[in-house]
mmCIF file with all atom_site columns, C-alpha atoms in Angstrom:
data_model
loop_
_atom_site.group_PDB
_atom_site.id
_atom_site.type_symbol
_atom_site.label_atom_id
_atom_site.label_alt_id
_atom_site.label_comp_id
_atom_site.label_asym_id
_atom_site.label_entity_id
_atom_site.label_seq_id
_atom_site.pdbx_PDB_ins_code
_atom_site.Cartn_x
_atom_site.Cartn_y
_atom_site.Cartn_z
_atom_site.occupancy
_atom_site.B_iso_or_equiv
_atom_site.pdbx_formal_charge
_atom_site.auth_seq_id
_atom_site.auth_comp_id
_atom_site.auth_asym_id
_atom_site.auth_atom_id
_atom_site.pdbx_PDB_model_num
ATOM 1   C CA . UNK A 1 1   ? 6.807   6.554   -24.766 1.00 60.00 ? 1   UNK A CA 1
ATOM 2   C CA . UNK A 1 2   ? 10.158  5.181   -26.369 1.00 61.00 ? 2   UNK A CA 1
ATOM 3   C CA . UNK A 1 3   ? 10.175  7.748   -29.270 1.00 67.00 ? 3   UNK A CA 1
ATOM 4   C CA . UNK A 1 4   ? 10.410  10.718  -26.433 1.00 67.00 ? 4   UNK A CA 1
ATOM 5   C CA . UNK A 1 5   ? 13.901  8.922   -25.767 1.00 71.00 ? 5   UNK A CA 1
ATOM 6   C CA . UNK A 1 6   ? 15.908  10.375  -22.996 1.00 77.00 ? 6   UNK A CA 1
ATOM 7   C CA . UNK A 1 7   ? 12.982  12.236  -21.974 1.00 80.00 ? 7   UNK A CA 1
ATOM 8   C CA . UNK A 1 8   ? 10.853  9.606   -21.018 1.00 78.00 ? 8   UNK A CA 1
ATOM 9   C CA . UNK A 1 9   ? 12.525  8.140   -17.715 1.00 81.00 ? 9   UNK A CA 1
ATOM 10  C CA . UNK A 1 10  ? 12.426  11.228  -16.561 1.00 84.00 ? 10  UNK A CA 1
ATOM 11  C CA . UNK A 1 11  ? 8.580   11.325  -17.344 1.00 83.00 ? 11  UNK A CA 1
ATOM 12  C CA . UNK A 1 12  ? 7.639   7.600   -16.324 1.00 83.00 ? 12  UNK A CA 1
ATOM 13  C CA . UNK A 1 13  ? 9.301   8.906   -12.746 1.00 85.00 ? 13  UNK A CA 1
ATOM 14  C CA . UNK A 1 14  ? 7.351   11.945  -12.128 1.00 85.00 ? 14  UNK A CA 1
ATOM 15  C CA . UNK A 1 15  ? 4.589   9.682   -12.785 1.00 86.00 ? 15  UNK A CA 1
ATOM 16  C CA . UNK A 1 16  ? 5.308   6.663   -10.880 1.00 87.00 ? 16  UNK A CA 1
ATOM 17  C CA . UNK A 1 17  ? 6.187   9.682   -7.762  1.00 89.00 ? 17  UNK A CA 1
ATOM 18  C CA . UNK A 1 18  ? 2.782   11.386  -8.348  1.00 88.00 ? 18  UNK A CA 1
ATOM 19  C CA . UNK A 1 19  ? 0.879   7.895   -8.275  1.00 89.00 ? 19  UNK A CA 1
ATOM 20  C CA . UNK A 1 20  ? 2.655   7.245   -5.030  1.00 91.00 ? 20  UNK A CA 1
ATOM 21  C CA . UNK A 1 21  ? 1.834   10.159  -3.890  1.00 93.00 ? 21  UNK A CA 1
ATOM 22  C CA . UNK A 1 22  ? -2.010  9.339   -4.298  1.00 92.00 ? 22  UNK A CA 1
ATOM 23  C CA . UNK A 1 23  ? -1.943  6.221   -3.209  1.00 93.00 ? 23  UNK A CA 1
ATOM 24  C CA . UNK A 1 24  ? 0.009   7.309   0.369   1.00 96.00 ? 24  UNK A CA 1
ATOM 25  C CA . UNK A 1 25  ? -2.338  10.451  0.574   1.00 96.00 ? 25  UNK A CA 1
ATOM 26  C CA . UNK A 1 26  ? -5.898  8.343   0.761   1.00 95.00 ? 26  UNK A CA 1
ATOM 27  C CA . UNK A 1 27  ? -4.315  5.820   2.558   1.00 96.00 ? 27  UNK A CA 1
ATOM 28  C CA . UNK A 1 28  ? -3.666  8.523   5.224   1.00 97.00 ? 28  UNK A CA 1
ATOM 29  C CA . UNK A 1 29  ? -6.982  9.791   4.510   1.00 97.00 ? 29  UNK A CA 1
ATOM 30  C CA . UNK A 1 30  ? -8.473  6.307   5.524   1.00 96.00 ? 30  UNK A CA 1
ATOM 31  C CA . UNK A 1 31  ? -7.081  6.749   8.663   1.00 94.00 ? 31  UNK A CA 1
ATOM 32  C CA . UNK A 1 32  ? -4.037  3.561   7.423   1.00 95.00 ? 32  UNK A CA 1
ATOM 33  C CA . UNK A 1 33  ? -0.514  4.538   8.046   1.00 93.00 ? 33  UNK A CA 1
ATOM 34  C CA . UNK A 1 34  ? 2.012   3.563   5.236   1.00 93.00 ? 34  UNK A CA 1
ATOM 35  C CA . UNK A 1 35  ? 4.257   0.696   6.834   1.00 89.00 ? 35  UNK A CA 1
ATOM 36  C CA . UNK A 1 36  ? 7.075   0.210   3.769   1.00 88.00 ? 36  UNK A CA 1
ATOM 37  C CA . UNK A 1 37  ? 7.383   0.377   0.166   1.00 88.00 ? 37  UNK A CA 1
ATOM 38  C CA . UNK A 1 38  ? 7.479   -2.972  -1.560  1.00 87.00 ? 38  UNK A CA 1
ATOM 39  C CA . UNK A 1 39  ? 9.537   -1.470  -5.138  1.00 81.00 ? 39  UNK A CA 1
ATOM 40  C CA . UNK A 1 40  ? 6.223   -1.520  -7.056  1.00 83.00 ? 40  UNK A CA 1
ATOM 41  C CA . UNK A 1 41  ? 3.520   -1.403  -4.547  1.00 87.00 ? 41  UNK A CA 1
ATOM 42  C CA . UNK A 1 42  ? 2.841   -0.614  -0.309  1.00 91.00 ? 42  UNK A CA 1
ATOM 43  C CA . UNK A 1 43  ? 2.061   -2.137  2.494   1.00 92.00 ? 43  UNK A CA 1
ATOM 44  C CA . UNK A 1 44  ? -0.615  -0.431  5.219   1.00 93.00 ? 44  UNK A CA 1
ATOM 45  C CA . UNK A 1 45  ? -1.782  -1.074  8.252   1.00 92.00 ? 45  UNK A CA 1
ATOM 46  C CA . UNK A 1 46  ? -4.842  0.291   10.620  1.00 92.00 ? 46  UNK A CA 1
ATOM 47  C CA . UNK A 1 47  ? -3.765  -0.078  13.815  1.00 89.00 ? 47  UNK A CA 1
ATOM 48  C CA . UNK A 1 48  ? -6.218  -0.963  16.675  1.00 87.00 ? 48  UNK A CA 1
ATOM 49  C CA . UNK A 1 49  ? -6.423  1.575   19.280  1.00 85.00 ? 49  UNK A CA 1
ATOM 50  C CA . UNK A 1 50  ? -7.743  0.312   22.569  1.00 86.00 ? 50  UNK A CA 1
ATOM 51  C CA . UNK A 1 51  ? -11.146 -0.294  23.237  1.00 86.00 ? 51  UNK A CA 1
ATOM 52  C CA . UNK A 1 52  ? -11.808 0.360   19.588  1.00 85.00 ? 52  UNK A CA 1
ATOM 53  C CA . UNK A 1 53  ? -13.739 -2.691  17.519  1.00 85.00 ? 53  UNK A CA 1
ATOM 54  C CA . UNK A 1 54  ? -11.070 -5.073  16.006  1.00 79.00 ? 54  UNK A CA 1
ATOM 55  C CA . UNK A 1 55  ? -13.651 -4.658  12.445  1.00 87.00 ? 55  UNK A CA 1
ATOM 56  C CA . UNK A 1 56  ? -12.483 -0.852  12.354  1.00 90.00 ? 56  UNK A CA 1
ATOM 57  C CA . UNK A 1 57  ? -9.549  -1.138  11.033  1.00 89.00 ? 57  UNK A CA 1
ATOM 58  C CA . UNK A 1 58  ? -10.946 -3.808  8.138   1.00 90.00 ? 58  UNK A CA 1
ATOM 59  C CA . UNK A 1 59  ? -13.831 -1.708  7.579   1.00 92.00 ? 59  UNK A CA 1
ATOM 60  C CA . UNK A 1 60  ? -11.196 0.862   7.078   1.00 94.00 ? 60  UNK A CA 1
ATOM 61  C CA . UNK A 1 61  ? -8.943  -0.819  4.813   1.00 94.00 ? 61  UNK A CA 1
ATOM 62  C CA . UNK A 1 62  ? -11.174 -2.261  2.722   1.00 93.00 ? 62  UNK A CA 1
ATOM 63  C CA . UNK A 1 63  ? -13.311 1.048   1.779   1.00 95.00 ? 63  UNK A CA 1
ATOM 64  C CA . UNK A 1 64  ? -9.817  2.573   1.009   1.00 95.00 ? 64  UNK A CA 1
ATOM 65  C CA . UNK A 1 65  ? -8.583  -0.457  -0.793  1.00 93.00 ? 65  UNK A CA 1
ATOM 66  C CA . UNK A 1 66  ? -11.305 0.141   -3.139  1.00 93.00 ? 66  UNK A CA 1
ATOM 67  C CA . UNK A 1 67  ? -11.147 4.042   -3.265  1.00 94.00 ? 67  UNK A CA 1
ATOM 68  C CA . UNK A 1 68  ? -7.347  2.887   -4.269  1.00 92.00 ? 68  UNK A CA 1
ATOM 69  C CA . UNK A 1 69  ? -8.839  0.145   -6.837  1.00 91.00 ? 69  UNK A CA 1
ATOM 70  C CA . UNK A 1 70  ? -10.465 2.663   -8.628  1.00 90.00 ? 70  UNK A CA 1
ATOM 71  C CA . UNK A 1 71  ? -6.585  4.927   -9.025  1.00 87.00 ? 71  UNK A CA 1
ATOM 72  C CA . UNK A 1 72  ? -5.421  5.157   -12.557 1.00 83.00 ? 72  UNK A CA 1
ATOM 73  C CA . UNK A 1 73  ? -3.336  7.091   -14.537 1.00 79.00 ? 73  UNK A CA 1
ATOM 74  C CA . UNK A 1 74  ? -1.893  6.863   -17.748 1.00 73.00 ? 74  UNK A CA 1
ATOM 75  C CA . UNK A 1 75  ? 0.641   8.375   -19.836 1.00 69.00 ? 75  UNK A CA 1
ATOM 76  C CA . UNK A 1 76  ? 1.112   7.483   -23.634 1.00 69.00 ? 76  UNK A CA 1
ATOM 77  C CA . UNK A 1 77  ? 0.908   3.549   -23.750 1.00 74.00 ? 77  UNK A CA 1
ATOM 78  C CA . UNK A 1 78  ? 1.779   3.671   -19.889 1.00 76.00 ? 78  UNK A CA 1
ATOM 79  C CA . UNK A 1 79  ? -1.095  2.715   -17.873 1.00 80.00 ? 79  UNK A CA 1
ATOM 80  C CA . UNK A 1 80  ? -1.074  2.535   -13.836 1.00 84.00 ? 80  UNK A CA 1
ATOM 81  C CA . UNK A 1 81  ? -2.923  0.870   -11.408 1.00 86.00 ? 81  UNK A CA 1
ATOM 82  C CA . UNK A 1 82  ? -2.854  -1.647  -8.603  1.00 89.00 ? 82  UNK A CA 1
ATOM 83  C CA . UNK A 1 83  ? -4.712  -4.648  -7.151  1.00 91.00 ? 83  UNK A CA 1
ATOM 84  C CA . UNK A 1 84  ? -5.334  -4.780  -3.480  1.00 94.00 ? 84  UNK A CA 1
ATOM 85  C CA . UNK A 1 85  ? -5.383  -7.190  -1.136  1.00 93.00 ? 85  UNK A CA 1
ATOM 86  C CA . UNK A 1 86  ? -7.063  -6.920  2.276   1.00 94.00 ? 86  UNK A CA 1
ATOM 87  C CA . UNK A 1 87  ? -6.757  -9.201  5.669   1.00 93.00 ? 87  UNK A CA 1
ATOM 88  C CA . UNK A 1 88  ? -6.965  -8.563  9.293   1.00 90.00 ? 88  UNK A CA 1
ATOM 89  C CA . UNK A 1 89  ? -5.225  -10.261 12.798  1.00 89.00 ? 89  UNK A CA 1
ATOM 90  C CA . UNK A 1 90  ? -2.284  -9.309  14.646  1.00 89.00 ? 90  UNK A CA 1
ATOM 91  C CA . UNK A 1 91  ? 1.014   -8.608  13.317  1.00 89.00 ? 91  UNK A CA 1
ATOM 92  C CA . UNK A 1 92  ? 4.433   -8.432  15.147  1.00 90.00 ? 92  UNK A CA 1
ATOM 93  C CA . UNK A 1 93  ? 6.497   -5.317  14.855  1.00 85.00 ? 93  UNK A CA 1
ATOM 94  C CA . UNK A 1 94  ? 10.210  -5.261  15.064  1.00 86.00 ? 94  UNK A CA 1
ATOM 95  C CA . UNK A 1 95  ? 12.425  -2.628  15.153  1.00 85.00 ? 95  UNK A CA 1
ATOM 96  C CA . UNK A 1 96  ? 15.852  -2.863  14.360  1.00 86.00 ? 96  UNK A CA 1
ATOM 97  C CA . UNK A 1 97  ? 19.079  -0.204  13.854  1.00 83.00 ? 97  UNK A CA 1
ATOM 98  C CA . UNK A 1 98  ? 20.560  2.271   15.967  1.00 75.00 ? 98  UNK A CA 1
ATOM 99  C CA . UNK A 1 99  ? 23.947  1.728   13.699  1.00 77.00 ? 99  UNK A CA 1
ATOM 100 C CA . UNK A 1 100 ? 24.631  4.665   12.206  1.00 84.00 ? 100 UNK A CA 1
ATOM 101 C CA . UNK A 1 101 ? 21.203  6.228   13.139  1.00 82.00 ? 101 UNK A CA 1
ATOM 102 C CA . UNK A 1 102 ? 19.896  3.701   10.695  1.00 85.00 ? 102 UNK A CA 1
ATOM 103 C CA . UNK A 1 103 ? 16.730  2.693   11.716  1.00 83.00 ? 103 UNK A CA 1
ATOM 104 C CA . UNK A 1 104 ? 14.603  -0.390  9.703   1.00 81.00 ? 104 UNK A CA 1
ATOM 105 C CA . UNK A 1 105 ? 10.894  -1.552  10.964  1.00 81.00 ? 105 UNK A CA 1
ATOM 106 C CA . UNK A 1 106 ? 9.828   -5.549  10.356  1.00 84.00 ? 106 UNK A CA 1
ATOM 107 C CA . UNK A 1 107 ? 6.674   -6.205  10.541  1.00 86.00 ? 107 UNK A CA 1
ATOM 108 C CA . UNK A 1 108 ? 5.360   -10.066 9.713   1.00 89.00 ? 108 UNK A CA 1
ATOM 109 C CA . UNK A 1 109 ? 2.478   -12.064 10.462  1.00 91.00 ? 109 UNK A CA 1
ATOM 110 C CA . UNK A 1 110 ? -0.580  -14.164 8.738   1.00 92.00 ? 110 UNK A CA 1
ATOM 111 C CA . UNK A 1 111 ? -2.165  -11.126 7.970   1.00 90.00 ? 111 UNK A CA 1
ATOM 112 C CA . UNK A 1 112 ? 0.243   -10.158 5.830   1.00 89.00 ? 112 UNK A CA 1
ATOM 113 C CA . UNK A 1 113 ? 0.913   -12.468 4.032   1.00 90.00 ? 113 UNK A CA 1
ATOM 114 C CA . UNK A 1 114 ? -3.059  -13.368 3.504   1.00 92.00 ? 114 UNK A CA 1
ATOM 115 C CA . UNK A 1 115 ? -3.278  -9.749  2.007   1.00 91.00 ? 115 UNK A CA 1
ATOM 116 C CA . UNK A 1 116 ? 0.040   -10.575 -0.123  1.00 90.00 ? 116 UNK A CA 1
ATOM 117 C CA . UNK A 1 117 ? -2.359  -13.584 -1.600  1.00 91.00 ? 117 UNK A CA 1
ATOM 118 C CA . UNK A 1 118 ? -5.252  -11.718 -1.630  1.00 92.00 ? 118 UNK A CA 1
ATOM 119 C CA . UNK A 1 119 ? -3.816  -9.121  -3.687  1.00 91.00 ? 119 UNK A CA 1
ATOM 120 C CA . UNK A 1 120 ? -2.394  -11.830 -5.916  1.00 91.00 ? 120 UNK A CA 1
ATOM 121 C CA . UNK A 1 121 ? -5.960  -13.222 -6.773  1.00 91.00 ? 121 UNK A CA 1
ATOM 122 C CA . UNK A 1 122 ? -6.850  -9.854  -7.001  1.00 92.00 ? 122 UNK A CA 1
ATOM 123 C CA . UNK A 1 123 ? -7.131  -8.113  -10.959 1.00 90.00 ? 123 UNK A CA 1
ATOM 124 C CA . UNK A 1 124 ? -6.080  -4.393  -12.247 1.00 89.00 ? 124 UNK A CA 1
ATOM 125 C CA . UNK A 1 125 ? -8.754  -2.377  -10.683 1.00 90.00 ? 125 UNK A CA 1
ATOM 126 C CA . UNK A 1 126 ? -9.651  -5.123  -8.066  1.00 92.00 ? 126 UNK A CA 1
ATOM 127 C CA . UNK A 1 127 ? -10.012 -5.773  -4.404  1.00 92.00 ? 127 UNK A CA 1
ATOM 128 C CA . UNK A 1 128 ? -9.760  -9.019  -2.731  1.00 93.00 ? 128 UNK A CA 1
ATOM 129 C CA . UNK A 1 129 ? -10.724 -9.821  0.853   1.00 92.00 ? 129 UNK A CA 1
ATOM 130 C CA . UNK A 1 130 ? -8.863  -12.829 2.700   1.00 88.00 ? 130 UNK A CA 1
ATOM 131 C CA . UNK A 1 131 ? -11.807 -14.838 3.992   1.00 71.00 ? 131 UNK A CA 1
ATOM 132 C CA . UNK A 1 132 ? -10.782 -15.719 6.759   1.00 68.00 ? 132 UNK A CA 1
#
C-alpha cells in the first residue's frame, strides 16, 4: 500500500467507507438500528417492541454479529475485519442538543459495556456472548 503513495489514503478510505457500509447495511438487515460510530467500530441495538420476547432482540444480534464475523475485505497488505461482542438488558437513552440544531444521543448501561468486554475477548473473525 505505501508504494501507491498519495494514492493510497484515498484508497484505504473508499475502503474503510465501503466496509462501513456493509457492516450498517446487515445490521439493518437484522432488524438492529446503528446507535453511533465508535472511530473504528459501531455500536447497535435491537430494541424491544412491546409484547415482543426480551430473547428477540439477542437472538437477533447475535445471528447478525456472526453474519458480521464472517465480513472481510482486503486490499494489498490491508486486511479488515471486526470482533463482536454481544449482551442484552436495558439501556438508558439520553438525548441532548437543541443548540444550534445540534442534536447528540447517549446511550449507557451494563449492556453495553458487557458487549464492549465481550468484544474485547472476542478474536478477528469472532463473536463473543456476555454470559450473563
Amino acid at each position: 500500500m505505501a508504494a501507491r503513495g498519495a494514492e493510497a489514503a484515498e484508497l484505504l478510505s473508499n475502503l474503510i467507507d465501503a466496509y462501513f457500509a456493509q457492516m450498517i447495511d446487515r445490521v439493518l438487515s437484522w432488524g438492529g438500528e446503528v446507535s453511533s460510530f465508535t472511530g473504528d467500530g459501531l455500536i447497535a441495538i435491537w430494541p424491544r417492541k412491546p409484547l415482543e420476547s426480551e430473547s428477540r432482540g439477542l437472538r437477533q444480534a447475535t445471528a447478525c454479529g456472526l453474519d458480521l464475523a464472517d465480513l472481510r475485505t482486503e486490499l494489498d497488505e490491508v486486511s479488515l475485519g471486526v470482533h463482536v461482542g454481544v449482551s442484552a438488558g436495558p439501556l438508558r437513552l439520553m438525548e441532548l442538543g437543541g443548540f444550534h440544531g445540534r442534536r447528540f444521543t447517549l446511550l449507557g448501561g451494563e449492556p453495553q459495556d458487557t458487549a464492549g468486554r465481550a468484544s474485547d475477548v472476542a478474536g478477528t473473525g469472532e463473536l463473543a456472548v456476555d454470559a450473563e
